[in-house]
Coordinates of C-alpha atoms in Angstrom, one line a residue:
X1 CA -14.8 -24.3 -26.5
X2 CA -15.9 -23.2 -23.3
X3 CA -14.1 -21.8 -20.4
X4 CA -14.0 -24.0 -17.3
X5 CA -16.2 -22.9 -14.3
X6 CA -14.6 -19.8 -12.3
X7 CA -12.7 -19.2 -15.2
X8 CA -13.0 -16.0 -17.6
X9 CA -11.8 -15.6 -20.8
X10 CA -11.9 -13.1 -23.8
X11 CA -10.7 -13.7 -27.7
X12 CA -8.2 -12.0 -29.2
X13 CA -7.2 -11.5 -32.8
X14 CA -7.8 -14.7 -35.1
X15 CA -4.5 -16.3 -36.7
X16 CA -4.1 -18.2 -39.7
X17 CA -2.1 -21.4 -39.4
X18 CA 0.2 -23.4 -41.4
X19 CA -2.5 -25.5 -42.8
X20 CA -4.9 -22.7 -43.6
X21 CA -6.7 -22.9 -40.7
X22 CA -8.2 -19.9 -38.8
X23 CA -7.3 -19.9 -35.1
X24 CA -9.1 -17.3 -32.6
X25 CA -6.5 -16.3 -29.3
X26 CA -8.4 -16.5 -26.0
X27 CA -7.2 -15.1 -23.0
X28 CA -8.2 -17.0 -19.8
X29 CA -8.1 -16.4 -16.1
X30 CA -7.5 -18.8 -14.1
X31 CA -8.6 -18.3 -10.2
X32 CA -6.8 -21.9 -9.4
X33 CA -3.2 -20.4 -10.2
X34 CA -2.4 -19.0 -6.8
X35 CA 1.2 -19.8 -6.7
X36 CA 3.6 -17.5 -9.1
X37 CA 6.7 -19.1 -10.0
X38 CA 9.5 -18.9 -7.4
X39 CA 11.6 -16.1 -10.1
X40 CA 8.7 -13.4 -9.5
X41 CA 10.4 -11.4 -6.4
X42 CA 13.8 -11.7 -8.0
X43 CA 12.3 -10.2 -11.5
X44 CA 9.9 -7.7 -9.3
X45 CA 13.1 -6.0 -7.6
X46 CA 14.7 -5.9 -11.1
X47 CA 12.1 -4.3 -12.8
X48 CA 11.7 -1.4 -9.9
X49 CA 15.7 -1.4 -9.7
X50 CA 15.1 -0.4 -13.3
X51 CA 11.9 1.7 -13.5
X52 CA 13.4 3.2 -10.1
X53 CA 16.7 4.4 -12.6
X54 CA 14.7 6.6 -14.9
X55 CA 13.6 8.6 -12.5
X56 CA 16.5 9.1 -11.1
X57 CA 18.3 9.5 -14.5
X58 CA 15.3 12.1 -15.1
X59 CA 16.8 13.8 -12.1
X60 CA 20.0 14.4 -13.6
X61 CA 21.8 11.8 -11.4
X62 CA 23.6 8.6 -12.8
X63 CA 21.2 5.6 -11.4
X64 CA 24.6 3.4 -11.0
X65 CA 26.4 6.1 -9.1
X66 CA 22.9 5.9 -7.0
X67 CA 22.4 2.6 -6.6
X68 CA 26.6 1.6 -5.2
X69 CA 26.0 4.7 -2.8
X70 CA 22.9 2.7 -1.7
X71 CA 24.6 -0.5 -1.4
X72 CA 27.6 0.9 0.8
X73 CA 26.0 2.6 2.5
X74 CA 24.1 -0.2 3.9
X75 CA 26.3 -2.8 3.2
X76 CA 30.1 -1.5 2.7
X77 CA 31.0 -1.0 6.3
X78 CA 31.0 -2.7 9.8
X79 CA 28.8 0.1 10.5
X80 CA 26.8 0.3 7.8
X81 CA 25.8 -3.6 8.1
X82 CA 25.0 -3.9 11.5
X83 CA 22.3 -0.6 11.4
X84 CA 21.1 -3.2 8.2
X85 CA 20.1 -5.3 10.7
X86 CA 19.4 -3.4 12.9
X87 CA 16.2 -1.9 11.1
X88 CA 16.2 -5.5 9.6
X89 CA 14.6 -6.8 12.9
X90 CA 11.4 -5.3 13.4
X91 CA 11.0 -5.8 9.8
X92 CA 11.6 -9.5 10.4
X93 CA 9.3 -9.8 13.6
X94 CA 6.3 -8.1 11.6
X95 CA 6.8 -9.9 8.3
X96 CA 6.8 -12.9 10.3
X97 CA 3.9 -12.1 11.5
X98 CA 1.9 -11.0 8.7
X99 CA 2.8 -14.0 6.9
X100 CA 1.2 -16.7 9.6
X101 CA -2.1 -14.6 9.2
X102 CA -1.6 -14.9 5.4
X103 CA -1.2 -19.1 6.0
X104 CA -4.6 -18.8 6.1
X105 CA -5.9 -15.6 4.2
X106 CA -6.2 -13.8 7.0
X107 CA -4.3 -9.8 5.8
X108 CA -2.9 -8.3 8.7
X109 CA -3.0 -4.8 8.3
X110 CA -2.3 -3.6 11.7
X111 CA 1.5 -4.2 12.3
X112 CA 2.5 -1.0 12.6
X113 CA -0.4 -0.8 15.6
X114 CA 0.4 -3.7 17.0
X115 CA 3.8 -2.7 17.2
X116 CA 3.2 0.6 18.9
X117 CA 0.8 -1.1 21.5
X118 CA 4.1 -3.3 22.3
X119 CA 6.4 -0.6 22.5
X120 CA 3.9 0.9 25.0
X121 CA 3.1 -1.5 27.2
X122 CA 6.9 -2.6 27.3
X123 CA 7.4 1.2 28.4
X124 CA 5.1 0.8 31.0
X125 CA 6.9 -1.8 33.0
X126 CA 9.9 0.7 33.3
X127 CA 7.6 3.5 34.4
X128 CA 5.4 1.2 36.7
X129 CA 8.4 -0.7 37.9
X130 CA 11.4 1.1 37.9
X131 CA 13.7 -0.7 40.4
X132 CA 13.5 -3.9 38.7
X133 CA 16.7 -5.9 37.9
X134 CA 17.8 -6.3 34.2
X135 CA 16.1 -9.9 34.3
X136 CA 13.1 -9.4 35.3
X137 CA 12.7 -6.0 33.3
X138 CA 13.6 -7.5 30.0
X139 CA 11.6 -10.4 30.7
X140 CA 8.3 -8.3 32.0
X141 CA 8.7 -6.0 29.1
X142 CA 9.0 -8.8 26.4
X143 CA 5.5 -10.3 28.3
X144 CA 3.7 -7.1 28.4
X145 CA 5.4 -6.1 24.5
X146 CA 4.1 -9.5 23.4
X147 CA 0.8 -10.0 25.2
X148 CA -0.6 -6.1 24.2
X149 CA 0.4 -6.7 20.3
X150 CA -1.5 -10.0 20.8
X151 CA -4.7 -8.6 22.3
X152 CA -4.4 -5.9 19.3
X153 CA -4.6 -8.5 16.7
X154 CA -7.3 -10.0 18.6
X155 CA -9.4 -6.7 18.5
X156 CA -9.0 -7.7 14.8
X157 CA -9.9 -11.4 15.0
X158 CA -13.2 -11.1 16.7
X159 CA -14.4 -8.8 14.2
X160 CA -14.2 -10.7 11.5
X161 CA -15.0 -14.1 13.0
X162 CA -17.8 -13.5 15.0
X163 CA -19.7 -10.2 12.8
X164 CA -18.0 -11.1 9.4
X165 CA -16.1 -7.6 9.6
X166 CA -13.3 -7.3 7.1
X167 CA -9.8 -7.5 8.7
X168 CA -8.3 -4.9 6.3
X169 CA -10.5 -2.6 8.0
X170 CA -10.4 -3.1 11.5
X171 CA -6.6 -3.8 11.7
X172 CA -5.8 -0.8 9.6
X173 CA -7.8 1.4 11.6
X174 CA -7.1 0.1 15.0
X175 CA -3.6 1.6 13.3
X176 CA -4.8 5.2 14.0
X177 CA -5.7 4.3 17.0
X178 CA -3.0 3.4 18.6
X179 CA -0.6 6.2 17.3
X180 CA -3.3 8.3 19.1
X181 CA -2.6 6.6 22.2
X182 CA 1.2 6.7 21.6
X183 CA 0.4 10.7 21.2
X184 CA -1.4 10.7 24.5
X185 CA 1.1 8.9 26.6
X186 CA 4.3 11.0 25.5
X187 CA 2.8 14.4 25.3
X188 CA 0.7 13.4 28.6
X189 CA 1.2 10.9 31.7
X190 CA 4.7 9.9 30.8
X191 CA 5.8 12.6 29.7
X192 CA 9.3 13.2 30.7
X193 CA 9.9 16.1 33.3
X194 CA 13.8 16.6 32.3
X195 CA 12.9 16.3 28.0
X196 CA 13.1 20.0 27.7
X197 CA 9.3 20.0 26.6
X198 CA 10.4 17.3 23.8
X199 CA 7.3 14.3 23.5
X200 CA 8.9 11.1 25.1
X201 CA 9.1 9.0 28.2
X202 CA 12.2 9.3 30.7
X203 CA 15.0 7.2 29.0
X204 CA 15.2 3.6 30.0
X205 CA 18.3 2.4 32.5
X206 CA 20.8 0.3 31.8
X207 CA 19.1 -2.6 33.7
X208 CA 16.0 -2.0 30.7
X209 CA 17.9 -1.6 27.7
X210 CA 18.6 -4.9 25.6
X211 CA 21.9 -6.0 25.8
X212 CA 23.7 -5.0 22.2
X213 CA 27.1 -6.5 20.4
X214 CA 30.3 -4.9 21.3
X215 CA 29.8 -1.0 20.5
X216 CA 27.2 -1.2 17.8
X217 CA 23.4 -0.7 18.0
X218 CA 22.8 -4.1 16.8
X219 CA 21.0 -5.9 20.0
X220 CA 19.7 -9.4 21.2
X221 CA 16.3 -8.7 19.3
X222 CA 17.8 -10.2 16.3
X223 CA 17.9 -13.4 18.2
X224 CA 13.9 -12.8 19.2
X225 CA 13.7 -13.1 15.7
X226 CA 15.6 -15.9 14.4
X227 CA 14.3 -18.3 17.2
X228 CA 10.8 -16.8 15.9
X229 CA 11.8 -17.9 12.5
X230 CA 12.7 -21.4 13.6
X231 CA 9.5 -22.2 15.6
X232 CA 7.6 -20.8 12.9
X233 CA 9.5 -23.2 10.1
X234 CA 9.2 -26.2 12.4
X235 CA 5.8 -25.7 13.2
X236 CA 4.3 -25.0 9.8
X237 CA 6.0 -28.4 8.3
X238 CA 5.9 -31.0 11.7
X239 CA 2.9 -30.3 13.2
X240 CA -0.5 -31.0 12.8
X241 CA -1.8 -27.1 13.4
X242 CA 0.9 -26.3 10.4
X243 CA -0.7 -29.3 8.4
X244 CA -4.4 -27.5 9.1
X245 CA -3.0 -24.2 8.3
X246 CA -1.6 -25.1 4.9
X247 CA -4.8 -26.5 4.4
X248 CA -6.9 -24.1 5.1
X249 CA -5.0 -21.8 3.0
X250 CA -5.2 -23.8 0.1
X251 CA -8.9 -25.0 0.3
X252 CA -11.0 -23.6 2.8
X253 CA -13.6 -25.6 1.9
X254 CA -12.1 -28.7 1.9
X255 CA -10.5 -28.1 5.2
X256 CA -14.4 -26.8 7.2
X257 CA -15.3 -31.0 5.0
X258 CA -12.6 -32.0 7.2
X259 CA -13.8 -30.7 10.5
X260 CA -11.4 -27.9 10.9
X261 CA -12.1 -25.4 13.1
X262 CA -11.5 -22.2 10.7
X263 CA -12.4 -19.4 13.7
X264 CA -10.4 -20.6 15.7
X265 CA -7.6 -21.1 13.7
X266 CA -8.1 -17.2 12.8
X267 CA -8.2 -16.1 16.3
X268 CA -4.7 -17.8 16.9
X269 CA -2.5 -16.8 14.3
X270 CA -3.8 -12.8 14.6
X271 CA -2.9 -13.7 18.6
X272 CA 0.5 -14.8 17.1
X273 CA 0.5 -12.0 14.5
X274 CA -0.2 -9.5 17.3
X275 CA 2.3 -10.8 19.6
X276 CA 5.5 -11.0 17.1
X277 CA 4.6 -7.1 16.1
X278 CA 4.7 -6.5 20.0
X279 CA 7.9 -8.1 20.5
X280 CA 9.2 -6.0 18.0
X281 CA 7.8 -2.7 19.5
X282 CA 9.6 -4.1 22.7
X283 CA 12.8 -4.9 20.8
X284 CA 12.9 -1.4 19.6
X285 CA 12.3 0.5 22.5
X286 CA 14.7 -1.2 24.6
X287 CA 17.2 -1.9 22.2
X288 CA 17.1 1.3 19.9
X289 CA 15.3 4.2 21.1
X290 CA 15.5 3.5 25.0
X291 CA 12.6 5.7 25.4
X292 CA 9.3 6.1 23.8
X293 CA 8.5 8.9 21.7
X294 CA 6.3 10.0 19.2
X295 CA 7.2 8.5 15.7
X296 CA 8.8 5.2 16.7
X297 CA 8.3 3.1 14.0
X298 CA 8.6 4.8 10.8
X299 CA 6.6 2.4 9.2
X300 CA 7.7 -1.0 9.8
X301 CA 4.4 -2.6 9.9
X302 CA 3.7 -1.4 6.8
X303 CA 7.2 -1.8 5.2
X304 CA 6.6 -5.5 6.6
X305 CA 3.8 -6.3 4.6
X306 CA 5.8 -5.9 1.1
X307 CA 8.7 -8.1 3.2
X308 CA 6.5 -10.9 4.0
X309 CA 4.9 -11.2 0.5
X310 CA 8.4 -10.5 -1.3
X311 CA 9.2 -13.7 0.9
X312 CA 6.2 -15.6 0.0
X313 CA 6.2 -16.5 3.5
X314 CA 9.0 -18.6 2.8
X315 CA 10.6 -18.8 6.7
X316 CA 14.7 -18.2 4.7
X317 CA 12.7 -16.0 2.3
X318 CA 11.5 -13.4 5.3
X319 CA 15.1 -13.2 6.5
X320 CA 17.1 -12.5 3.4
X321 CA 13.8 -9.9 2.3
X322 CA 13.6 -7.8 6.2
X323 CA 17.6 -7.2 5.5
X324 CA 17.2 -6.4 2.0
X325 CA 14.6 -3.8 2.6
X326 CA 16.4 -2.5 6.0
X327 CA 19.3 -1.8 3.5
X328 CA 17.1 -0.2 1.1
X329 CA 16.2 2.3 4.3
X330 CA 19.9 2.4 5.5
X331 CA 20.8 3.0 2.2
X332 CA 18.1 5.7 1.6
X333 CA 20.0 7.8 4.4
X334 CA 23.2 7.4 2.6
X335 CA 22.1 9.0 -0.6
X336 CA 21.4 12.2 0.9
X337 CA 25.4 13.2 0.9
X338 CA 25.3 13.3 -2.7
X339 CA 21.7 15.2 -3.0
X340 CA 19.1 12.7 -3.7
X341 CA 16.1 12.8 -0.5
X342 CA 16.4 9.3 2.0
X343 CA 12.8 8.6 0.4
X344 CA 14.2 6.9 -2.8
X345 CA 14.2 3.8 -0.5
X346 CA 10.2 4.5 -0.3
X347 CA 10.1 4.5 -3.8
X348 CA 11.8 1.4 -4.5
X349 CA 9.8 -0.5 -2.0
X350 CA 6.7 1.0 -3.7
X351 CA 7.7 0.1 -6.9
X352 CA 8.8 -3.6 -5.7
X353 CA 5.1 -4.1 -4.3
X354 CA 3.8 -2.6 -7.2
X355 CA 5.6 -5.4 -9.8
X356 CA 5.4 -8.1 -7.4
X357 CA 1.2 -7.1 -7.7
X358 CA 1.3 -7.1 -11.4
X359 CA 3.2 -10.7 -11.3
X360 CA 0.7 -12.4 -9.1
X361 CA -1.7 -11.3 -11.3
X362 CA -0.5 -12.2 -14.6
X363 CA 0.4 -15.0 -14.1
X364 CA -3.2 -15.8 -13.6
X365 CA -4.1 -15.3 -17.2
X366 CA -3.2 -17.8 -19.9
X367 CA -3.3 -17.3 -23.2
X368 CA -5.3 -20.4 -25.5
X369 CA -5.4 -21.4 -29.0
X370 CA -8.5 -22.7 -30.7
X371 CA -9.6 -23.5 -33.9

């Protein structure tokens, strides 16, 4: 018996059956299967929770004395929560973007530029136009945050649609290129006079700083990204450009039969990517940081990619995922009271992406009998 086109398949050992019979083992891959069941990001944080362990028992360190430090840290106090969501948001902004590129296929690479753009061009409205009221500096810095992520994501989108580029290149290149512009702005032109030679812009007023909840750090960018959320969820299941999206993403050649325009639809959702990862370089330097300075995204855009696939783009999925993994940094910084180095939390999210990988991928394989 044959495999079925775009299928591969190899034969394992032969068994005998109850009847006598010889039966050969033949494993098959099946391209088709794209889906993984909805239990793969549960058992993929399981499995690193518990490959994570023997390291850390390796280490001489109980991996359940490790693991509640983690989790109160992050999640045991007032405090701890709200800096959970705090790094939660540009987690959710980026993942939320990453996953409307992936609707249709499209990897988005370049969060974590796209995010730094934002931050910078937000920055510049407080530099260029200091005497502004709180209104119209949020709102000019959540225009020029948005509109500079989006024309990043388009420096992606052109690329590949009109020259047949790969994204993964261009976007995760354009990367280094921006923290080089970040590098020239802080150490350069906007530089801060009074920073006792430290890299960094003046710090933002009160009239350019996101308004935050009570005396906490936890700002109004959160509700940037719920409403985000929303739209997102509405969109993808009420409107037509959702409809062609879904399709495109699961046939693209039955959606180009259809007379969808494909290019196009790439060109708008990195605009959309783009612009989400620039509202959440705005959110975070005028809610967090109130100045820009070298470093300021430890890797979010990154960190956002294993968020949004964890999710599997699932609009509740990104939300409960960008707080699970801003615990997993929060929590990171807790450990290092009892010895253990804050980049544990990169090594669970690494080992998360790395089982959630494996799943997608055997579940591709079946495994036939035939006589």
């Amino acid at each position: 018996m044959s495999p079925k086109p775009g299928n591969e398949s190899a034969t394992l050992t032969p068994l005998a059956g109850r009847s006598g019979r010889w039966y050969s083992l033949r494993l098959e891959y099946d391209s088709s299967r794209t889906r993984s069941p909805w239990w793969t990001p549960i058992l993929s944080v399981v499995l690193a929770l518990l490959l994570c362990a023997v390291f850390i028992a390796a280490n001489g360190m109980s991996p359940l004395v490790v693991y509640e430090k983690m989790f109160r840290g992050a999640f045991g106090t007032s405090y701890g929560f709200t800096e959970t969501m705090v790094k939660a948001i540009p987690l959710l902004l980026c993942g939320l973007g990453i996953a409307v590129a992936y609707r249709i296929s499209v990897w988005n690479i370049g969060a974590e530029g796209q995010l730094t753009v934002g931050a910078m061009a937000a920055t510049a409205v407080t530099i260029y136009f200091p005497d502004l009221s709180s209104f119209w500096s949020i709102t000019l810095m959540l225009v020029f945050g948005t509109a500079a992520g989006a024309l990043w994501g388009l420096m992606t989108a052109v690329p590949r649609t009109h020259f047949g580029v790969n994204e993964l290149i261009t976007s995760l290149m354009l990367n280094y290129v921006a923290l080089l512009a970040l590098d020239y702005v802080v150490f350069g032109p906007w530089k801060d006079p009074k920073g006792f030679n430290f890299p960094g812009s003046p710090m933002f007023t009160a009239a350019q700083s996101l308004p935050v909840l009570g005396s906490t750090r936890l700002h109004i960018g959160l509700v940037f990204g719920l409403v985000a959320v929303l739209i997102y969820y509405l969109m993808i299941r009420f409107t037509r450009w959702g409809y062609e999206l879904r399709l495109i993403g699961a046939n693209p050649t039955a959606a180009r039969y259809a007379g969808i325009h494909i290019k196009k639809h790439i060109i708008i959702v990195m605009l959309i990517s783009g612009g989400l990862a620039g509202i959440a370089g705005m959110a975070e330097v005028s809610g967090v940081t109130h100045k820009l300075m070298q470093g300021i995204s430890p890797g979010y855009g990154y960190t956002a990619i294993i968020v949004a696939w964890l999710a599997k783009l699932n609009p509740l999925g990104l939300i409960v995922t960008s707080i699970l993994f801003g615990g997993l940094i929060v929590g990171g910084y807790s450990v290092q009271t009892i010895g253990l180095p804050s980049s544990i939390s990169e090594m669970l999210q690494g080992a998360i992406l790395f089982f959630l990988i494996a799943g997608d991928m055997i579940h591709r394989f079946r495994i036939r009998r035939s006589a």
